[in-house]
XYZ file of C-alpha atoms in Angstrom:
284
model
C 29.589 27.602 10.869
C 25.955 27.173 9.936
C 23.515 29.055 12.133
C 19.864 28.611 12.924
C 17.583 28.568 9.878
C 13.882 29.071 10.463
C 10.891 30.122 8.439
C 7.560 31.903 8.539
C 5.152 30.069 6.266
C 1.709 31.666 5.899
C -1.024 30.517 3.541
C -2.595 33.301 1.424
C -6.171 32.367 2.293
C -6.903 35.616 4.114
C -5.230 38.688 5.575
C -2.684 38.397 8.387
C -3.708 39.216 11.954
C -2.001 39.665 15.347
C -1.464 35.929 15.736
C 0.507 35.800 12.499
C 2.513 38.839 13.548
C 3.423 37.209 16.858
C 4.617 34.030 15.142
C 6.603 35.917 12.500
C 8.286 38.132 15.092
C 9.087 35.112 17.273
C 10.844 33.468 14.327
C 12.681 36.673 13.401
C 13.861 37.182 16.983
C 15.281 33.655 17.124
C 17.118 34.134 13.818
C 18.594 37.475 14.883
C 19.807 36.151 18.217
C 21.708 33.277 16.624
C 25.097 33.975 14.966
C 24.516 33.332 11.279
C 20.784 32.919 11.835
C 18.487 33.136 8.801
C 14.781 33.797 8.381
C 13.009 32.422 5.310
C 9.558 33.310 4.029
C 7.571 30.532 2.390
C 4.183 31.048 0.767
C 2.158 27.883 1.291
C -0.278 28.337 -1.573
C -0.949 24.763 -2.699
C -4.689 25.039 -2.040
C -5.741 26.710 -5.274
C -9.395 26.664 -4.177
C -8.784 29.075 -1.272
C -5.556 30.995 -1.969
C -5.819 34.417 -3.603
C -3.176 36.697 -5.233
C -4.428 39.689 -3.241
C -3.815 37.858 0.025
C -0.285 36.936 -1.045
C 0.482 40.527 -2.002
C -0.827 41.645 1.384
C 1.506 39.201 3.174
C 4.583 40.921 1.743
C 3.145 44.359 2.501
C 2.136 43.510 6.073
C 5.438 41.833 6.963
C 7.457 44.722 5.574
C 5.304 47.164 7.573
C 5.912 45.057 10.671
C 9.666 45.396 10.181
C 10.533 41.877 9.045
C 13.253 41.131 6.558
C 13.695 37.783 4.882
C 15.753 36.123 2.200
C 14.434 36.570 -1.315
C 12.882 35.201 -3.356
C 10.325 33.594 -1.101
C 9.529 30.005 -2.000
C 6.016 29.645 -3.417
C 4.781 26.087 -3.068
C 2.513 26.344 -6.111
C 5.621 26.620 -8.280
C 7.023 23.294 -7.053
C 4.146 20.846 -7.304
C 6.265 18.389 -9.293
C 8.667 18.142 -6.338
C 5.880 17.116 -3.982
C 4.453 14.683 -6.535
C 7.877 13.054 -6.677
C 7.886 12.586 -2.905
C 4.390 11.100 -3.096
C 5.586 8.705 -5.801
C 8.406 7.561 -3.504
C 5.892 6.628 -0.837
C 3.644 4.971 -3.399
C 6.454 2.838 -4.810
C 6.969 1.393 -1.325
C 3.301 0.666 -0.745
C 3.007 3.284 2.003
C -0.052 5.072 0.631
C -3.416 3.948 -0.694
C -6.365 5.398 -2.556
C -9.317 6.233 -0.321
C -12.633 6.856 -2.060
C -14.616 7.746 1.041
C -15.883 11.298 1.352
C -15.286 13.479 4.393
C -18.952 13.034 5.301
C -18.735 9.242 5.105
C -15.627 9.201 7.285
C -17.210 11.524 9.851
C -20.305 9.304 9.974
C -18.189 6.179 10.440
C -16.293 7.770 13.312
C -19.583 8.913 14.820
C -21.049 5.387 14.677
C -18.118 3.855 16.529
C -18.451 3.152 20.283
C -17.269 6.125 22.348
C -13.493 6.341 22.293
C -13.122 3.385 19.928
C -12.438 5.409 16.784
C -11.416 9.045 16.995
C -9.399 9.128 13.757
C -9.703 7.330 10.456
C -7.774 4.136 9.736
C -8.396 2.463 6.403
C -6.917 0.068 3.879
C -6.568 -0.292 0.109
C -9.577 -1.603 -1.769
C -9.379 -4.964 -3.510
C -7.741 -4.387 -6.931
C -10.890 -5.118 -8.971
C -13.009 -2.771 -6.859
C -10.395 -0.029 -7.054
C -10.118 -0.424 -10.842
C -13.923 -0.196 -11.175
C -14.044 3.035 -9.191
C -11.155 4.552 -11.093
C -12.808 3.671 -14.410
C -15.975 5.358 -13.186
C -13.988 8.531 -12.477
C -14.747 8.561 -8.753
C -12.646 11.062 -6.768
C -10.188 9.772 -4.200
C -7.508 10.915 -1.782
C -4.093 9.402 -1.226
C -3.794 8.451 2.437
C -0.727 7.413 4.384
C -1.098 3.864 5.677
C 0.043 3.800 9.297
C 0.028 0.018 9.182
C 2.437 -0.040 6.228
C 4.557 2.762 7.706
C 4.931 0.936 10.997
C 6.018 -2.213 9.187
C 8.499 -0.285 7.029
C 10.159 1.306 10.073
C 9.968 -1.738 12.297
C 7.650 0.130 14.653
C 7.369 3.668 15.986
C 8.856 3.063 19.437
C 12.198 4.755 18.745
C 10.835 7.673 16.718
C 11.329 11.010 18.510
C 11.442 14.761 17.930
C 13.078 17.484 20.005
C 10.809 20.175 21.426
C 12.654 23.272 22.644
C 9.499 25.283 23.134
C 6.360 23.938 24.711
C 3.377 21.963 23.520
C -0.198 22.842 24.550
C 0.073 20.566 27.590
C 3.578 21.604 28.590
C 5.386 19.037 26.414
C 9.099 19.777 26.272
C 12.334 17.963 25.476
C 12.486 14.652 23.644
C 8.979 13.698 22.560
C 7.960 10.199 21.542
C 6.221 10.277 18.175
C 2.624 9.056 18.216
C 1.415 8.926 14.602
C -1.764 7.155 15.666
C -3.242 10.418 16.946
C -3.634 11.577 13.348
C -4.709 8.291 11.796
C -4.223 7.652 8.090
C -3.786 11.293 7.088
C -4.485 12.611 3.592
C -1.303 13.358 1.653
C -2.908 14.392 -1.635
C -6.343 14.853 -3.137
C -7.678 15.815 -6.526
C -9.048 19.255 -5.663
C -5.974 20.647 -3.874
C -3.205 18.314 -5.054
C -0.590 17.490 -2.448
C -1.576 18.183 1.149
C 0.074 20.308 3.831
C 2.043 17.640 5.700
C 3.971 16.320 2.728
C 4.779 19.722 1.223
C 5.977 21.068 4.571
C 8.427 18.270 5.356
C 9.785 18.345 1.807
C 10.355 22.108 1.876
C 11.859 22.177 5.351
C 14.462 19.617 4.262
C 15.113 21.264 0.895
C 15.560 24.713 2.450
C 17.800 23.483 5.242
C 15.433 24.544 8.018
C 17.044 23.663 11.349
C 14.327 25.014 13.658
C 10.581 25.025 13.051
C 9.101 27.872 15.105
C 5.307 27.968 15.076
C 2.191 28.051 17.237
C 1.035 25.326 19.589
C -1.982 24.678 17.385
C 0.394 22.789 15.069
C 2.045 20.727 17.793
C 0.091 17.553 17.022
C 0.953 17.881 13.321
C 4.580 17.312 14.307
C 3.872 13.642 14.967
C 2.882 12.792 11.399
C 5.481 15.163 9.949
C 8.239 13.456 11.906
C 6.960 10.122 10.594
C 7.107 11.383 7.007
C 10.660 12.608 7.555
C 11.649 9.120 8.678
C 9.901 7.438 5.751
C 11.482 9.776 3.176
C 14.933 9.800 4.773
C 14.759 13.537 5.495
C 16.511 15.321 8.383
C 14.452 16.212 11.440
C 14.560 19.866 12.512
C 14.276 21.026 16.103
C 10.799 22.274 17.034
C 9.918 25.352 19.082
C 6.186 25.680 19.506
C 5.073 28.920 21.104
C 1.935 30.079 22.880
C -1.021 31.290 20.876
C -1.891 34.950 21.100
C -5.443 35.440 22.312
C -7.953 38.253 22.029
C -9.421 40.012 25.094
C -12.342 37.526 25.021
C -9.870 34.657 25.444
C -10.247 33.234 21.958
C -7.150 32.829 19.817
C -6.853 35.013 16.752
C -8.048 33.157 13.656
C -9.021 34.005 10.090
C -12.273 32.088 10.382
C -13.333 34.256 13.335
C -12.671 37.432 11.338
C -9.868 38.547 13.654
C -8.813 42.152 13.196
C -6.224 42.171 10.422
C -2.870 43.921 10.284
C -4.243 45.997 7.404
C -7.079 47.182 9.615
C -4.711 47.957 12.472
C -2.506 49.978 10.148
C -5.510 51.876 8.761
C -6.630 52.714 12.317
C -3.293 54.364 13.055
C -1.538 51.584 14.992
C 2.219 51.765 14.399
C 4.539 48.762 14.002
C 6.435 49.846 17.120
C 3.232 49.951 19.167
C 2.160 46.533 17.958
C 5.570 45.054 18.713
C 5.479 46.516 22.237
C 1.971 45.153 22.749
C 3.277 41.645 21.974
C 6.433 42.022 24.064
C 9.082 42.361 21.368
C 10.408 45.853 22.181
């Protein structure tokens, strides 16, 4: 009988901190409690502009120090870009994506100009063929965006689309959740500088690796809506979701790389033991 399969999937864009440790230990605990449970490690390194080999090496070192064990080899997304391109091609062949030539700044300005509450996320449309051809010939950069309008037509609407939440969303969401792709707008699925984007790579890998339960922080709860939509469009199975609380520092802010949260390497250097850290987070 197949047991629970979950994964810890960090991006090597910095060193791991307490928040990462809490998420990894939560996933490991779930796998160990389930007969036949499995924990996978996936290195989400598709953003070549920010990922670094030294950060990836530190991930393995930190997780081993923490007492995690995982199936080897870990899947490295950078080694499977052709797989994600194939999934993107599937969506393109069905007219579900379009080229968007607007910059992030232009999109932010457009949202800012809209009447309050009228436009919180970007919704676009393909350019007329001649205009698109002109821009391509000029070498202008573009991103592939998912067309919510085309996706809704392809599925006959979003009304029946659901995902199962066994944990809790940031506002207490639990149980069967109606999917609301509109909260993310026409999300980017690929762009020139980083190739395929997070959402598409994640749903492809979860299906390929047989992940039955996605265990992750509540900061990714809203991402589940577009990821569930992509699963439906690509004919991929939908895992169960267990979003967990975010670990916060004494000042109340959640641990984050951008805020220079104290890293596991720094904790180890200061003499903190894995057992002490696990007790601090409630795992022993």
